[in-house]
C-alpha positions as a Markdown table, in Angstrom:
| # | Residue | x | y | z |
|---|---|---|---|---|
| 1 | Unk | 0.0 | 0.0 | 0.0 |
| 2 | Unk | 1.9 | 3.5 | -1.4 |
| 3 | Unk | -0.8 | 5.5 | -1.7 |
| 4 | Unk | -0.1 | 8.8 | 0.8 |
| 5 | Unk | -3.2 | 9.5 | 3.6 |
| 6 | Unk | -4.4 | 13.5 | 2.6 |
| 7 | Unk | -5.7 | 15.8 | 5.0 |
| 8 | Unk | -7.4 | 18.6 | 3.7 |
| 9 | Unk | -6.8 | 21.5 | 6.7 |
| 10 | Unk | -9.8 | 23.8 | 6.3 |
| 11 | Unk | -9.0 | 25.7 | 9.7 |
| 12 | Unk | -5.4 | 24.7 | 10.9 |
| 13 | Unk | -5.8 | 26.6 | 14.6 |
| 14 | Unk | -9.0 | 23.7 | 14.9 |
| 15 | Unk | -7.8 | 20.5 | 13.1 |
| 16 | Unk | -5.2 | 18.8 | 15.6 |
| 17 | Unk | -7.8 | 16.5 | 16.5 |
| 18 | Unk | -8.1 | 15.7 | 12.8 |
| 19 | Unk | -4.6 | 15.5 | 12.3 |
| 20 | Unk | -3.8 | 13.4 | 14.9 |
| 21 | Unk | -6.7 | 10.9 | 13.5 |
| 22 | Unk | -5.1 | 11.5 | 10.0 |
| 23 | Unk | -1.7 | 10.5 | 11.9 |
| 24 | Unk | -2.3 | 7.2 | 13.0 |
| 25 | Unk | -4.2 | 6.0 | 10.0 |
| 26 | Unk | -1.2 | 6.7 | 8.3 |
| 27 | Unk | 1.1 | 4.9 | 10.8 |
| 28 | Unk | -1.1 | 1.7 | 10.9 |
| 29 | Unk | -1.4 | 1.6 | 6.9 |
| 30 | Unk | 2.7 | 2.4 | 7.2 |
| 31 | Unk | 2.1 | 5.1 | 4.5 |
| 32 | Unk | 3.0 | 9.1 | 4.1 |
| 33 | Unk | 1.1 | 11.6 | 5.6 |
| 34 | Unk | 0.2 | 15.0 | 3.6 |
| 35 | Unk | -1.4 | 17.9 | 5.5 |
| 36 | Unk | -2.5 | 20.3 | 2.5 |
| 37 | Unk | -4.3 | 23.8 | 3.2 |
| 38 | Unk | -6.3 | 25.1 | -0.2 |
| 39 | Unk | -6.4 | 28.6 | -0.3 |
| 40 | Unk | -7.7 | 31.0 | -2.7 |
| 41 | Unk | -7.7 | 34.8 | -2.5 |
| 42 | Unk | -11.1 | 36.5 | -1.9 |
| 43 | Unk | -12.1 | 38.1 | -5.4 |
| 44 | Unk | -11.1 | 41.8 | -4.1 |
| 45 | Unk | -7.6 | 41.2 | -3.3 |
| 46 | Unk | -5.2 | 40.3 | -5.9 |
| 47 | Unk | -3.0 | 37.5 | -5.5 |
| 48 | Unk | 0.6 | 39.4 | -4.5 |
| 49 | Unk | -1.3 | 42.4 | -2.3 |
| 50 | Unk | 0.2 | 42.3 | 0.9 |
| 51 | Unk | -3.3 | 41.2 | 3.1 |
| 52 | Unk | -3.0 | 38.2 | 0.6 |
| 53 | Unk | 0.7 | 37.2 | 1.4 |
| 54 | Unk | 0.2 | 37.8 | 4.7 |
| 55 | Unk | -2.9 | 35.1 | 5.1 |
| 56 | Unk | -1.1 | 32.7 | 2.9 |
| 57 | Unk | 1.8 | 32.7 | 4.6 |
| 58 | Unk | -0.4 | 32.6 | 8.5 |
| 59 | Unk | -2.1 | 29.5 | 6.7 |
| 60 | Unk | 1.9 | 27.8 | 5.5 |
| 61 | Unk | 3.2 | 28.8 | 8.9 |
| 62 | Unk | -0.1 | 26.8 | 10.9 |
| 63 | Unk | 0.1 | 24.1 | 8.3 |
| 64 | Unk | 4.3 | 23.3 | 9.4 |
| 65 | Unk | 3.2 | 23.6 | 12.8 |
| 66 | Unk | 0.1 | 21.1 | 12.4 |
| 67 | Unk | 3.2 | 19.0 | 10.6 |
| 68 | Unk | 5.6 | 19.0 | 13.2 |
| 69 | Unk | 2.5 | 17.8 | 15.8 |
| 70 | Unk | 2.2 | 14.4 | 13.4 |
| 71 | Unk | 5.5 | 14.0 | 13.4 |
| 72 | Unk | 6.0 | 14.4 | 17.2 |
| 73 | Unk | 3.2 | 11.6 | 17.6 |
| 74 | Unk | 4.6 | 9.2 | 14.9 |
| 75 | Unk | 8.4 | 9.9 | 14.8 |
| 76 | Unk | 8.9 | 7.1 | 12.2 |
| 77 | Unk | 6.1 | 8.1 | 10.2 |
| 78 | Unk | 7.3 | 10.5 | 7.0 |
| 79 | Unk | 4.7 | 13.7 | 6.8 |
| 80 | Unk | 5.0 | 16.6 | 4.1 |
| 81 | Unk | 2.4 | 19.7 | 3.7 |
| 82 | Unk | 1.8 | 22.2 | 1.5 |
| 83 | Unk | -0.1 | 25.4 | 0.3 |
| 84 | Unk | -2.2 | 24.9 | -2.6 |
| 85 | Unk | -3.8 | 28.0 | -4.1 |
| 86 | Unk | -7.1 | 26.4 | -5.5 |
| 87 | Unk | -10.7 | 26.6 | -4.0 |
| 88 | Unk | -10.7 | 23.4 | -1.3 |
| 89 | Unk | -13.2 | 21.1 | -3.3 |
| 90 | Unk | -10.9 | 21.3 | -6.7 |
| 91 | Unk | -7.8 | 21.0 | -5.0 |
| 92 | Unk | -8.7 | 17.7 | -2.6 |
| 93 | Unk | -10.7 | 16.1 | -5.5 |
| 94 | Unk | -7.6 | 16.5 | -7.6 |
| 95 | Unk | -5.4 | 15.0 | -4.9 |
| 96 | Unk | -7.9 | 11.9 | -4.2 |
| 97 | Unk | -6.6 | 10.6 | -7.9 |
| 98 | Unk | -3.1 | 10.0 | -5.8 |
| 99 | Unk | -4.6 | 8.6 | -2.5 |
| 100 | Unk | -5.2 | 6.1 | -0.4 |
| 101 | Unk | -7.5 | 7.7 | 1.9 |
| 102 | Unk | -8.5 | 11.5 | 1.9 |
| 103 | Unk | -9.4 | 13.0 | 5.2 |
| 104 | Unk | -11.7 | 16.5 | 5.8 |
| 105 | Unk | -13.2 | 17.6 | 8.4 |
| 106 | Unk | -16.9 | 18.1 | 9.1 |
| 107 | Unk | -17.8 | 21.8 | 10.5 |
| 108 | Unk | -20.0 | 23.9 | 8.3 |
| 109 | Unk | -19.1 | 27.3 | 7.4 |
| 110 | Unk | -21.5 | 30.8 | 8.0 |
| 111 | Unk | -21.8 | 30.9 | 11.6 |
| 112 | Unk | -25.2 | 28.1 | 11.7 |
| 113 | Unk | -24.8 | 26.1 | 14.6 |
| 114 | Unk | -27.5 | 23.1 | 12.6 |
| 115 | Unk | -24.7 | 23.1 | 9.6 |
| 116 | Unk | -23.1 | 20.4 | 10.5 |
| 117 | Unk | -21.2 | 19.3 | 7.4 |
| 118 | Unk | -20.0 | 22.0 | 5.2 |
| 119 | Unk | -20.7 | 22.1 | 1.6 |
| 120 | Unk | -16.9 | 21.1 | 1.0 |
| 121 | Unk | -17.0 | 18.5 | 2.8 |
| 122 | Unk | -20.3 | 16.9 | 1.4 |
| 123 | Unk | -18.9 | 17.8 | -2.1 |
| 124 | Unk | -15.6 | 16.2 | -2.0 |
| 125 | Unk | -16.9 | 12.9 | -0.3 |
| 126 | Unk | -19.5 | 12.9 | -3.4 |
| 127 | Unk | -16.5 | 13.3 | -6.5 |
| 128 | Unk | -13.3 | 12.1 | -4.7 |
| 129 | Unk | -11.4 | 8.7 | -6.3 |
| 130 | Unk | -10.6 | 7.6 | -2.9 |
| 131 | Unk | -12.7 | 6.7 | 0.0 |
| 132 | Unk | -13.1 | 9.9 | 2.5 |
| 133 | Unk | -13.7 | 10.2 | 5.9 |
| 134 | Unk | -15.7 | 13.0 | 7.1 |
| 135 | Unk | -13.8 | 13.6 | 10.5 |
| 136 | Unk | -16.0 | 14.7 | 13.5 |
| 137 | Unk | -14.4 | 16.2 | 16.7 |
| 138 | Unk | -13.5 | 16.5 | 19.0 |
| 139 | Unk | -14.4 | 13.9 | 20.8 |
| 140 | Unk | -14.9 | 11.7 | 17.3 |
| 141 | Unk | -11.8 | 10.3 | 17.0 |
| 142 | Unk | -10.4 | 6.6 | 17.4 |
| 143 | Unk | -10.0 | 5.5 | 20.8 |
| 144 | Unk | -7.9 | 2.3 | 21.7 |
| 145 | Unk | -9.6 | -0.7 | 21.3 |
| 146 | Unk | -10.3 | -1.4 | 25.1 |
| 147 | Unk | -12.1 | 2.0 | 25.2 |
| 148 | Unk | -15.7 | 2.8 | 26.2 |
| 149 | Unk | -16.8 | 2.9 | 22.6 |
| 150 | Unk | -17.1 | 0.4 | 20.6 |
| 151 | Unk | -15.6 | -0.5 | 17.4 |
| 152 | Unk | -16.9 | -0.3 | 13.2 |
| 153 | Unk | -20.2 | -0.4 | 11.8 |
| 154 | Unk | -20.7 | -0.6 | 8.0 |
| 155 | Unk | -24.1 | -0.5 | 6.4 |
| 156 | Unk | -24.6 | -3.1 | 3.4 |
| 157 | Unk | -27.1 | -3.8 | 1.2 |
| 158 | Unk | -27.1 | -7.8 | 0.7 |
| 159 | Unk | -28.4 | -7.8 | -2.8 |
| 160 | Unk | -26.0 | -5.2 | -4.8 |
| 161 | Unk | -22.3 | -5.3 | -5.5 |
| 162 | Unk | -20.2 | -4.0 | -1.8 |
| 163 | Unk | -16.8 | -5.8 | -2.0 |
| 164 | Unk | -14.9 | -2.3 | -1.7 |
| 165 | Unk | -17.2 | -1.3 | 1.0 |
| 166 | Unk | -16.6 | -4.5 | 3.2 |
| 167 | Unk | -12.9 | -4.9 | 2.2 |
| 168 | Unk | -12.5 | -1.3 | 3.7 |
| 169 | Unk | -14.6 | -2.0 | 6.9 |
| 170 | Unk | -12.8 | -5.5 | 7.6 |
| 171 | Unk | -9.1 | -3.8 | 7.0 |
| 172 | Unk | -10.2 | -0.9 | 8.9 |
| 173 | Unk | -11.1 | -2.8 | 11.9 |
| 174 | Unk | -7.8 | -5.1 | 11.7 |
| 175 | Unk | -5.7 | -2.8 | 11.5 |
| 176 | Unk | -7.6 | -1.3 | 14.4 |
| 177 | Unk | -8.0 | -4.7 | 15.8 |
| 178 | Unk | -12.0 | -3.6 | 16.8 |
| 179 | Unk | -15.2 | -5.8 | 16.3 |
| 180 | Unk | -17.0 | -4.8 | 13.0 |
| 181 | Unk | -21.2 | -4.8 | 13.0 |
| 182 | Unk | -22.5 | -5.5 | 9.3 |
| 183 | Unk | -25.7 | -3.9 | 9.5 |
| 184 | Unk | -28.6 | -4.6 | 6.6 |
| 185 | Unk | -31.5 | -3.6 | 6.4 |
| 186 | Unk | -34.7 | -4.2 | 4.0 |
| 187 | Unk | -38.1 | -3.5 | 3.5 |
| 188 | Unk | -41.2 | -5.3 | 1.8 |
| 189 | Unk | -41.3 | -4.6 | -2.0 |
| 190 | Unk | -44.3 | -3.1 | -3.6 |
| 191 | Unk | -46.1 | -4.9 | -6.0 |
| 192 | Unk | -47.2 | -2.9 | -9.2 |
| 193 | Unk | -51.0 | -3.2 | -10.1 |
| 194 | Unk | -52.6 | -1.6 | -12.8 |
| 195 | Unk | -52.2 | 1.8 | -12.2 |
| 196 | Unk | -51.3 | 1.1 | -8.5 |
| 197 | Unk | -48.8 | 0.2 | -6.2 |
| 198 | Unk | -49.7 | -1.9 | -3.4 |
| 199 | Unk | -48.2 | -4.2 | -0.6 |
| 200 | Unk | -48.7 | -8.1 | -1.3 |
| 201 | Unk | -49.2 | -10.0 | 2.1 |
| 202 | Unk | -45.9 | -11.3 | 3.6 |
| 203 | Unk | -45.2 | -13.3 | 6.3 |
| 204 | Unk | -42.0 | -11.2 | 8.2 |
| 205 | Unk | -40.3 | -13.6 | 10.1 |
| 206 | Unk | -39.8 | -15.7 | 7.2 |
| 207 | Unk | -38.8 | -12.6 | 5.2 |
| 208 | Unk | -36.6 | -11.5 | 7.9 |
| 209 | Unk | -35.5 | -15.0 | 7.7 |
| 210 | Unk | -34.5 | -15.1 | 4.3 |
| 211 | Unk | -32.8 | -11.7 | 4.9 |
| 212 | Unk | -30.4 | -13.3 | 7.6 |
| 213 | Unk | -29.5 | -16.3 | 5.5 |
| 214 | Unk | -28.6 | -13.4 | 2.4 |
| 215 | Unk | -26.5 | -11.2 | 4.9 |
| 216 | Unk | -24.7 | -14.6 | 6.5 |
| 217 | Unk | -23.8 | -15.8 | 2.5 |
| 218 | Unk | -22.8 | -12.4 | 2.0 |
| 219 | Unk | -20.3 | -12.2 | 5.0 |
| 220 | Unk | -19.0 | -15.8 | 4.8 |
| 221 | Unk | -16.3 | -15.0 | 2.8 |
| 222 | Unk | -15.1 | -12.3 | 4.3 |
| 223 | Unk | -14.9 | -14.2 | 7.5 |
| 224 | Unk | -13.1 | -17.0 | 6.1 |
| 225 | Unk | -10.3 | -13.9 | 4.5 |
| 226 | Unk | -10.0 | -11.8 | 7.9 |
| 227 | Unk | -10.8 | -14.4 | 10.9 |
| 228 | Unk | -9.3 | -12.0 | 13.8 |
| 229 | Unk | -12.1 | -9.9 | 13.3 |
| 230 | Unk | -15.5 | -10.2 | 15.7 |
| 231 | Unk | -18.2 | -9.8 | 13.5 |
| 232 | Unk | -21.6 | -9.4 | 14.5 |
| 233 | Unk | -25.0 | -9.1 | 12.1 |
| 234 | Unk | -28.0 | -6.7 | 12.6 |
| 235 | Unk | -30.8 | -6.9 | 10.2 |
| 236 | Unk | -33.0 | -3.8 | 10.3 |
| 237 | Unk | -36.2 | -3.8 | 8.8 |
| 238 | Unk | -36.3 | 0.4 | 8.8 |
| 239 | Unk | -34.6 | 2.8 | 6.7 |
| 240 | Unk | -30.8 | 2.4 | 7.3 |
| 241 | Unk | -30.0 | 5.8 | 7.9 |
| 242 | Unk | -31.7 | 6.8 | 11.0 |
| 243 | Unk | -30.0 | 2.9 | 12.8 |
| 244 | Unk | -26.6 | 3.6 | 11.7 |
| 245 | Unk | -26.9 | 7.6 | 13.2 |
| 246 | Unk | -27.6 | 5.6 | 16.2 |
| 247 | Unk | -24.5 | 3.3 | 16.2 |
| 248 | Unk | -22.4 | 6.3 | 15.6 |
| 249 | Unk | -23.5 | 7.2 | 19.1 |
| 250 | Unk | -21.8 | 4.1 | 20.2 |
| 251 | Unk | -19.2 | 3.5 | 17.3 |
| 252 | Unk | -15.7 | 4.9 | 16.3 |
| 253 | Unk | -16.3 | 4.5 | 12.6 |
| 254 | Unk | -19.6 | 3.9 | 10.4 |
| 255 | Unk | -18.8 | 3.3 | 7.0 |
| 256 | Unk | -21.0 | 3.7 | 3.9 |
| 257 | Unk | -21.3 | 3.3 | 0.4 |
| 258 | Unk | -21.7 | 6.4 | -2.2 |
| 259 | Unk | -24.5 | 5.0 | -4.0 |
| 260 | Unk | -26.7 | 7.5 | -6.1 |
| 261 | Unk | -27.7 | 9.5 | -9.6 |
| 262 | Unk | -24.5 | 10.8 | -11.3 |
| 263 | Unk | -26.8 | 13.8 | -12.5 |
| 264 | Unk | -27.9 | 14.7 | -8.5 |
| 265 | Unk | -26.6 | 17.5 | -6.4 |
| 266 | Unk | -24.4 | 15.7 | -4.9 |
| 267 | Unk | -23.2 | 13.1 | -7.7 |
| 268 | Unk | -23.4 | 9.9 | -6.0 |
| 269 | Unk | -23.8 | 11.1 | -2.5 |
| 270 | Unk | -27.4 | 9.4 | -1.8 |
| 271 | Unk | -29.8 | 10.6 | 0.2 |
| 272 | Unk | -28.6 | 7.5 | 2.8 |
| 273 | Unk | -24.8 | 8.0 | 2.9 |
| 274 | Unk | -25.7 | 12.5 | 3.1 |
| 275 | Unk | -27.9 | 11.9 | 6.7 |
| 276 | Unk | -25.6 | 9.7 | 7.6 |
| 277 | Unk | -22.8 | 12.4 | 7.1 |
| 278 | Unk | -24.7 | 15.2 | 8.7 |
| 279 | Unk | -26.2 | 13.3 | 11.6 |
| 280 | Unk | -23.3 | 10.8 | 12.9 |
| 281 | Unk | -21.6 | 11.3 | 16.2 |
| 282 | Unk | -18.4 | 10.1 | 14.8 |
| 283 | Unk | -16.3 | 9.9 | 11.7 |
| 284 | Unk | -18.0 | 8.7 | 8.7 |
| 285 | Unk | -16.3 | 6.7 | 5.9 |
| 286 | Unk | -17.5 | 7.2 | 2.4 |
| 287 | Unk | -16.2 | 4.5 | 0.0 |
| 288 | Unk | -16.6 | 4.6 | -3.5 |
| 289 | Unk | -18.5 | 2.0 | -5.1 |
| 290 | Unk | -19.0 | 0.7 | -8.6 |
């Protein structure tokens, strides 16, 4: 594994939290670290006035020091950062081409305390080429795996195509040595009538059944590859969202898929893997998937 762990560094005097997560992901996958600040001149200065020099520079000064605090925590571990003078969502989208994971943090901007995610943020984890986690702290990041929280939860979807999803939550929690939950969940089909749409009768438990015996097939492989890793199954018959906001209460990690319309606001950001981002109590992975 070469590919470099990115942080993108909105605000460098808030982001140790997120650096120090970036950190030790990058120690555990035994990759580089790159700490990168976008910045991009408001339209009324021009580029070499000196209010302009002055913030870049204050932004390349906070960056180093953000640098030297990774270092200091990982002395083995080889970090680099850098000034790029591009708007933040072009310049990390760009970078994800060249990653292995791409980090950014979660605050919104304008001053709203309900924004939780920031429109960078939620654009980025929509168009990147690498999987993104959306970092919330403090309070959000990793803990040791003997901590009060507990450890992965990745939402799946037993009948469509998630072998980058659950190869990124079984490494993840590995490497992290931390129990993974696989959580499913379904809901009765509708039956199209003439005209109409309209429930047929079904018996649940032997739906739920059949629902437990797709998720177990699913998984059986994956336990077979990574055996160190507790798994446990949940199948949710509920909208997924609104159960994995609730395991991010007691999770260090959910991790979701970016499954949605190329054509939507937010590419292939669905409307699952977006509350998920806005409403989870702790970092949220978003893993591409074909």
């Amino acid at each position: 594994m070469t590919h470099p762990v990115i942080a993108g560094v909105d605000d460098p005097a808030g982001a140790g939290d997120a650096v120090d997560w970036a950190a030790d992901e990058a120690q555990l996958r035994g990759v580089r670290l790159h700490l990168v600040h976008a910045w991009l001149w408001e339209p009324h200065q021009a580029p070499e006035s000196l209010d302009a020099q002055l913030l870049r520079r204050s932004g390349g000064e906070a960056l180093a020091a953000l640098a030297e605090r990774a270092a200091s925590r990982h002395p083995d571990l080889e970090v680099s950062s850098g000034v790029v003078d591009a708007s933040p969502r072009e310049a990390l989208v760009a970078l994800s081409a060249a990653a292995g994971l791409l980090i950014v943090g979660s605050r919104g901007s304008g001053g709203f305390p309900g924004l939780l995610v920031g429109s960078t943020s939620l654009h980025v984890a929509a168009h990147a080429a690498c999987p993104v986690v959306v970092f919330r702290g403090p309070g959000g990041q990793f803990e040791a795996a003997s901590g009060s929280r507990g450890g992965v939860a990745v939402g799946v979807h037993g009948r469509e195509p998630c072998d980058g999803l659950l190869s990124f939550a079984f490494e993840t929690a590995q490497r992290r040595q931390l129990p993974l939950r696989v959580v499913h969940a379904w809901s009765y089909p509708l039956v199209l009538g003439p005209g109409h749409a309209f429930p047929p009768v079904y018996e649940e438990g032997h739906v739920a059944a059949e629902e437990n015996r797709l998720l177990s097939e699913v998984l059986s492989g994956w336990r077979e590859k990574y055996p160190e890793v507790p798994v446990t199954e949940g199948i949710v018959r509920s909208g997924p969202a609104k159960h994995l906001v609730e395991l991010s209460q007691t999770h260090q990690l959910v991790v979701v898929g970016r499954h949605g319309e190329p054509q939507g606001p937010f590419r292939r950001l669905g409307s699952v893997s977006q509350a998920i981002v806005h409403h989870a109590h702790c970092p949220v992975a978003v893993i591409p998937v074909e």
